[in-house]
XYZ file of C-alpha atoms in Angstrom:
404
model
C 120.141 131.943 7.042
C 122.441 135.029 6.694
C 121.178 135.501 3.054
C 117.781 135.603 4.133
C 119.109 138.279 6.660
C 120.523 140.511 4.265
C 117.689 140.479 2.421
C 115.458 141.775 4.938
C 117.639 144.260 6.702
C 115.797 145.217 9.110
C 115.539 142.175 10.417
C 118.998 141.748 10.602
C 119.725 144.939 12.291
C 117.528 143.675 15.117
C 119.148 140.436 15.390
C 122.458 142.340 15.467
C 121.964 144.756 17.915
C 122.164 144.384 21.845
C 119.508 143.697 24.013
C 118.721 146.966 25.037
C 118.012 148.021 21.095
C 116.295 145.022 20.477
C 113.958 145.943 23.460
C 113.713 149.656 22.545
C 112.994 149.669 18.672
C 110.189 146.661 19.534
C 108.686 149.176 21.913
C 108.985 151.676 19.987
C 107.527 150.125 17.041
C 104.307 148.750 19.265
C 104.082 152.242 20.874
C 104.013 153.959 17.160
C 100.844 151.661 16.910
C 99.363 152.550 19.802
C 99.287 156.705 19.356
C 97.991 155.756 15.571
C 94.884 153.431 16.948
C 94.523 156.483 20.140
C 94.462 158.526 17.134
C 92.084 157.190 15.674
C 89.885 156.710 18.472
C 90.623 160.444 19.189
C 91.897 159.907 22.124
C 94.557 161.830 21.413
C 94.380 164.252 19.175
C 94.861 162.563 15.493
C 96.276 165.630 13.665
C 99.587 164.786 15.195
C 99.248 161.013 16.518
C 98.730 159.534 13.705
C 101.620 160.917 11.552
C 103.704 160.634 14.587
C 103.090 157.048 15.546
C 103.387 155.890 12.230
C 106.842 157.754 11.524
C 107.943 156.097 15.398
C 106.898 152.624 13.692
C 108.960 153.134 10.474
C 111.936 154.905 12.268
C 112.565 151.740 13.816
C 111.643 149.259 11.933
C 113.658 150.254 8.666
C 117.224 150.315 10.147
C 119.450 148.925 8.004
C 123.122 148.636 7.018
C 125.368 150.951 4.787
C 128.433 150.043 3.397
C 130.981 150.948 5.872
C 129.255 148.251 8.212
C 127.309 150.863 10.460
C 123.320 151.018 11.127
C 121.127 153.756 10.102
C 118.452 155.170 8.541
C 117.116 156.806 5.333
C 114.919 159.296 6.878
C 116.976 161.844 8.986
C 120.012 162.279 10.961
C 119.750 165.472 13.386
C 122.889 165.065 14.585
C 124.752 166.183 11.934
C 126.853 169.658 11.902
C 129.609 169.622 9.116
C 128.711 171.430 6.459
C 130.125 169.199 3.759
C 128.311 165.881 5.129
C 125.152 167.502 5.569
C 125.559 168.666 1.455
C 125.616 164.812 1.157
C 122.950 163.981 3.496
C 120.505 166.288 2.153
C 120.473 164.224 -1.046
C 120.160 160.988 0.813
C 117.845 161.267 4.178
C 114.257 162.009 2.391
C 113.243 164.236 5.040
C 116.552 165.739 5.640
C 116.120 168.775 3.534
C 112.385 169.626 5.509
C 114.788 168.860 8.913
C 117.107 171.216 8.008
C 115.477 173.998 6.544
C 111.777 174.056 8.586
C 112.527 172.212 12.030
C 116.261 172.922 13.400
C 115.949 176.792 13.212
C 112.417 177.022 14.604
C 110.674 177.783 11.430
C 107.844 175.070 11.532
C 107.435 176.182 15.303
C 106.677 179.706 13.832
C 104.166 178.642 10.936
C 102.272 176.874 13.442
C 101.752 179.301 15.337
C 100.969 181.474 12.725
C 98.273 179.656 11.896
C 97.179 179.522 15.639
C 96.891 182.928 15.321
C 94.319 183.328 12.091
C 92.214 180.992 14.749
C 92.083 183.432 17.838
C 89.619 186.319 18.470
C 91.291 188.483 20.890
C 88.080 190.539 21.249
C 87.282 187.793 24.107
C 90.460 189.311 25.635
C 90.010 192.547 24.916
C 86.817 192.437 26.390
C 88.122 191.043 29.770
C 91.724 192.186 29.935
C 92.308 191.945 33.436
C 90.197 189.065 34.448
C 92.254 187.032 31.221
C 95.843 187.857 32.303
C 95.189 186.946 35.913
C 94.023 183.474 35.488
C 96.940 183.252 32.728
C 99.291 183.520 34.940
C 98.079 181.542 37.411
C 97.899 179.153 35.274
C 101.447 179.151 34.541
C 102.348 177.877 37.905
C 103.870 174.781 36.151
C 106.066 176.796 33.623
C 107.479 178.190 36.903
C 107.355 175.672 40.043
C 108.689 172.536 37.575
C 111.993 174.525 37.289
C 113.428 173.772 41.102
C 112.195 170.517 40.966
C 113.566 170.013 37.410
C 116.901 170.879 39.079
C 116.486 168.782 42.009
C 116.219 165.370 40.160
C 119.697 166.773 38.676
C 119.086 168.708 35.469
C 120.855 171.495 34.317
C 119.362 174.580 34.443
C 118.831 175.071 30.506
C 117.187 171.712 30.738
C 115.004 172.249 33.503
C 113.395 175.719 32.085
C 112.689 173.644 28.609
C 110.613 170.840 30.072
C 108.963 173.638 32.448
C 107.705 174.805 29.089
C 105.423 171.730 28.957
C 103.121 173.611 32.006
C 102.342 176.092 29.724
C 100.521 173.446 27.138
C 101.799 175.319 24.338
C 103.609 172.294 21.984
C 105.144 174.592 19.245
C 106.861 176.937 22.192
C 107.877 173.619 23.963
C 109.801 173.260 20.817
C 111.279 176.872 20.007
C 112.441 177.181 23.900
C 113.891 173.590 23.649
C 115.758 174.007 20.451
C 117.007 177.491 22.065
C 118.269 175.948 25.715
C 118.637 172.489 25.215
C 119.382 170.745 21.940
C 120.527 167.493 23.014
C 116.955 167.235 24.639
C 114.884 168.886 22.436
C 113.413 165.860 20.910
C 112.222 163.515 23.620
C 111.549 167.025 25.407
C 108.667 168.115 22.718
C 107.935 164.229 21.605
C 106.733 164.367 25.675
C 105.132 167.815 25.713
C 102.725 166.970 22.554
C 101.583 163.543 24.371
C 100.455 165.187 27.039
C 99.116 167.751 25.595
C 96.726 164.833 24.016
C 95.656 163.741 27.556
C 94.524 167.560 28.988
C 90.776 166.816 27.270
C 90.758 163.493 29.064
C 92.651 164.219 32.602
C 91.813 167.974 33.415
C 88.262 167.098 33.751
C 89.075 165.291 37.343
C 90.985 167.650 38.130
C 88.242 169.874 37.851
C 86.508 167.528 39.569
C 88.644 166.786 42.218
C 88.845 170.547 43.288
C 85.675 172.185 42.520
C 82.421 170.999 43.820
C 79.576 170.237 42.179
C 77.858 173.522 43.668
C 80.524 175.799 42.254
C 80.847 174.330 39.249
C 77.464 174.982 38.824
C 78.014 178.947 39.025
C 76.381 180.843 36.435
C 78.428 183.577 35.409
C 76.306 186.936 36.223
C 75.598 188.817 32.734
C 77.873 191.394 31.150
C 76.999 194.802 31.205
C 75.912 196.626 27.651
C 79.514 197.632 26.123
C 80.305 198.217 22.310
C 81.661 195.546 20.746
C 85.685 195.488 20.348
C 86.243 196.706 16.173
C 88.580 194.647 13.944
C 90.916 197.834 14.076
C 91.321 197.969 18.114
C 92.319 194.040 17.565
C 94.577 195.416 14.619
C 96.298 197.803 16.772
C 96.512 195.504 19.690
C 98.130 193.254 17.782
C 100.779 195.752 16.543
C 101.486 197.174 19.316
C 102.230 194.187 21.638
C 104.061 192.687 18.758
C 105.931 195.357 19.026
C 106.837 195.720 22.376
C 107.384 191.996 23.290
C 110.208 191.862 19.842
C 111.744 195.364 21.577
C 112.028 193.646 24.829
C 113.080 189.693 23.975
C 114.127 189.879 20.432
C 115.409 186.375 20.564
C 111.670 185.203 20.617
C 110.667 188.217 18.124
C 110.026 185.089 15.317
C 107.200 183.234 17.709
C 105.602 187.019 18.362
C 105.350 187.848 15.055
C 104.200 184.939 13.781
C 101.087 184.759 16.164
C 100.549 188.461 15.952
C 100.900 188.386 12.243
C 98.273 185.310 12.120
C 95.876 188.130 14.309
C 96.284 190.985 12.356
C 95.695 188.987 9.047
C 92.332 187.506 11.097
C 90.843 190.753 11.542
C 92.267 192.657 8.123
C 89.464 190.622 6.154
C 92.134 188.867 3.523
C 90.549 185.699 2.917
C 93.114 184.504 0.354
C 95.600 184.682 3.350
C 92.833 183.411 5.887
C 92.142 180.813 4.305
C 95.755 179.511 3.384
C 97.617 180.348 6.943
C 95.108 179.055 8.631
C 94.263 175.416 5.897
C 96.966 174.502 4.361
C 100.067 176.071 6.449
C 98.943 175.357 9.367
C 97.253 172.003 8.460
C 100.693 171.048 6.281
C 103.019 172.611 9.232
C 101.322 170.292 11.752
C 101.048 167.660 9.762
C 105.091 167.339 9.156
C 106.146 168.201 13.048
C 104.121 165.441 13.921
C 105.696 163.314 11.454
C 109.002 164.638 11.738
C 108.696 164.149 16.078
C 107.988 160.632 15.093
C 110.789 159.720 13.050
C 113.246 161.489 15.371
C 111.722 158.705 17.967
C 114.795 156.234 17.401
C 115.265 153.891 19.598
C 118.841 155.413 20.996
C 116.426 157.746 22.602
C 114.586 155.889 25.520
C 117.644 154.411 26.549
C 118.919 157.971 27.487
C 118.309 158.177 31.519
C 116.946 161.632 31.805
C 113.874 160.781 29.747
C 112.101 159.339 32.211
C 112.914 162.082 34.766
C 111.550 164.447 31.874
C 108.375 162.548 31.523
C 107.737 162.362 34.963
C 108.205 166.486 34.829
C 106.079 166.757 32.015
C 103.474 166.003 34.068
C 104.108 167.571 37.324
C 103.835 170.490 34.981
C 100.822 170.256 33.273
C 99.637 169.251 37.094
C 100.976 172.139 38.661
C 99.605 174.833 36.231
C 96.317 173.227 35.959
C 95.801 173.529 39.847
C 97.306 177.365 39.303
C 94.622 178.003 37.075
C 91.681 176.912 39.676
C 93.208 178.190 42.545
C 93.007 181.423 40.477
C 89.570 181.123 39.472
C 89.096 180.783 43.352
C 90.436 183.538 43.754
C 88.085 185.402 41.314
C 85.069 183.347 42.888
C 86.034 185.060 46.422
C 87.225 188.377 45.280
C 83.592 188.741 43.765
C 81.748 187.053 46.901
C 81.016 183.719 44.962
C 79.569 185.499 41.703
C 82.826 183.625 39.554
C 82.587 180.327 38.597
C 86.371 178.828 39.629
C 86.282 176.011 37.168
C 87.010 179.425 34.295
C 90.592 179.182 36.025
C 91.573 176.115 34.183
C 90.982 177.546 30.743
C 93.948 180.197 31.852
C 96.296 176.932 30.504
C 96.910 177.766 26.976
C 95.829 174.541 25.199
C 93.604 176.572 22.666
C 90.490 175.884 22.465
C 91.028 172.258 24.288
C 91.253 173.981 27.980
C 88.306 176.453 27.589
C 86.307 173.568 25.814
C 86.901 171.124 29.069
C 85.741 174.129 31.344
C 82.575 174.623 29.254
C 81.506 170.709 29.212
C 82.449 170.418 32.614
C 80.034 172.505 34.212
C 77.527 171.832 31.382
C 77.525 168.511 33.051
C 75.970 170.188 36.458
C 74.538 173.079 34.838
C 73.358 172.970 30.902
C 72.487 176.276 31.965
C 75.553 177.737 32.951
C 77.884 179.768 29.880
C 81.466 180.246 30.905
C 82.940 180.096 26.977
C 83.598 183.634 26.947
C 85.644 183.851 29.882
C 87.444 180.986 29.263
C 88.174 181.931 25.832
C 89.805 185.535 26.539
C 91.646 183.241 29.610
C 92.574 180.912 26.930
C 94.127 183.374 24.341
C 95.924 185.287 27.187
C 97.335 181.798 27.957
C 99.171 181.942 24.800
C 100.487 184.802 25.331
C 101.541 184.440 28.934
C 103.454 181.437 27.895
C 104.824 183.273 24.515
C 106.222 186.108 27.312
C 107.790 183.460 29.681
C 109.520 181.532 26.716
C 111.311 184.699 25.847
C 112.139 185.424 29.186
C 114.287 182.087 29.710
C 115.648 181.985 26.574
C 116.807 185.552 27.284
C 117.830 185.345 30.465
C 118.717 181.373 31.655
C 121.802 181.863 28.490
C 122.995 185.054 30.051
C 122.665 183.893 33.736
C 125.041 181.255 33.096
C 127.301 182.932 31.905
């Protein structure tokens, strides 16, 4: 019988571990599963699901046993720090060397959002300046009120202001801010900000629901006065210039600024050989590996740490909180203007682009087929990203130096 253990190792690995492993890499495995099959229902959103739930199902089902008598893996150990193993490593762990060089220092955060920038047309912005950066930050209520909270259930401060990144439904800054303030975290901390993030298309809508009535949600929005359209080389220069001054004022987040502004400016300079490759293949291949990457990191030592339930419960709280920001903002609007705003816009403030301007859009196409809100929501929507690029460089400025 032990034969036919050693043969199939990771067999044996299970039957050798405690209970609690046993339990966890089983769950683990059948939870892999499930994100592949919600994948592929797009339920969630497959671009990430499905290479992350079948990287949790292989992370945890190939353990097996080296030499000195231990149990590990052969995809990635992110543990790691000395120098001289991590020589070794590279040329073992297949996906060490994209680990190491793409994912620990931020880098694949920063090609994803480069491509997320070739994808936005800040002329909706432009257009609407004021009206965009209001509901934006309303709609960062989470990425602010989930902090106190955060600390209340007994997290440290660093802690709490990286799964308060969640409100801002931004998955690549979840992952910069987390790998800035809290390391030891930053994996179930992201892993939990990008499956939520799948369940904004199918849980904002009763939220909308839940807050607006059918009569407001109805509200057409009242027609935009005649105004020349906003030239590639205003969205060129708008682009430079708050580059700029966001990498003068928190140059430890100057790599996420530059990346999306660089994705803008290449957007409206006309290079199609760069169009098309930032935003296909980088950002296609970038997303494609963090997913995949997230999964495999999704061993089973990780559920068994206590504050990961306390971080999923926050996770939502804060994609809760800023949602209800973002209405209570457009209510705002929809009083400051004597009922001429449509309040379900203030939802779209939450920087899930396009998924958050998209759900305000069907949702009052359900009342109203009538009824266009898109551009609104979609200069709300890019100003979200922004918002939530701003607060990220705030905490990882300022939480580090607070403490110290």
């Amino acid at each position: 019988m032990q034969n036919i253990l050693n043969l199939f190792q990771g067999i044996a690995t299970l039957a050798a571990s405690d209970p609690k492993i046993i339990i966890a890499r089983i769950s683990l495995i059948f939870l892999g599963m499930l994100l592949v099959y919600l994948g592929k229902r797009e339920i969630l959103e497959p671009l990430l699901m499905i290479p992350m739930g079948l990287g949790m199902s292989a992370i945890n089902a190939g353990v097996l046993f080296f030499s000195n008598g231990q149990q590990g893996n052969l995809f990635v150990d992110p543990l790691i720090t000395d120098p001289k193993a991590l020589l070794d490593i590279l040329q073992i762990d297949f996906l060490q060397p994209i680990y190491t060089l793409t994912f620990s220092n931020g880098l694949i955060a920063c090609f994803v959002f480069m491509g997320i920038g070739v994808l936005l047309d800040v002329g909706f912005l432009l257009a609407r300046p004021f009206l965009s950066m209001f509901l934006a930050l309303c709609a960062e209520l989470g990425t602010f009120a989930t902090i106190p909270i955060a600390k209340a259930l007994g997290l440290s401060l660093n802690d709490a202001a990286s799964i308060a990144m969640v409100g801002g439904a931004d998955g690549p800054m979840v992952l910069f801010t987390s790998l800035s303030l809290s390391k030891d975290l930053f994996v179930p901390i992201t892993v939990v900000a990008y499956l939520y993030l799948g369940l904004t298309y199918g849980g904002y809508p009763y939220l909308i629901k839940l807050m607006v009535p059918k009569k407001l949600r109805a509200i057409k929005m009242p027609p935009k006065k005649a105004s020349r359209a906003v030239t590639s080389g205003e969205k060129m220069a708008f682009a430079a210039v708050v580059n700029t001054v966001l990498c003068l004022l928190f140059p430890v987040a100057a790599p996420l600024f530059v990346s999306l502004f660089l994705g803008v400016a290449i957007r409206e300079s006309g290079l199609k050989h760069f169009i098309d490759f930032i935003g296909g293949p980088l950002l296609y291949g970038s997303t494609f590996f963090l997913g995949f990457l997230l999964g495999v990191l999704c061993e089973a030592h990780l559920i068994l740490n206590p504050k990961v339930l306390i971080l999923l419960v926050l996770g939502i709280i804060a994609l809760l909180l800023s949602g209800i920001g973002g209405i209570l903002g457009g209510y705002i609007m929809y009083f400051i203007t004597r009922g001429k705003f449509n309040p379900v816009i203030g939802i779209a403030g939450v920087s899930c682009v396009p998924t958050t301007a998209k759900v305000a859009q069907k949702s009052v196409n359900e009342v109203n087929p009538e009824a266009l809100i898109l551009p609104e929501a979609i200069g709300a929507n890019i100003c979200g990203v922004i918002t939530t690029a701003i607060i990220a460089g705030i905490y990882i400025t300022l939480i580090p130096a607070f403490l110290k």
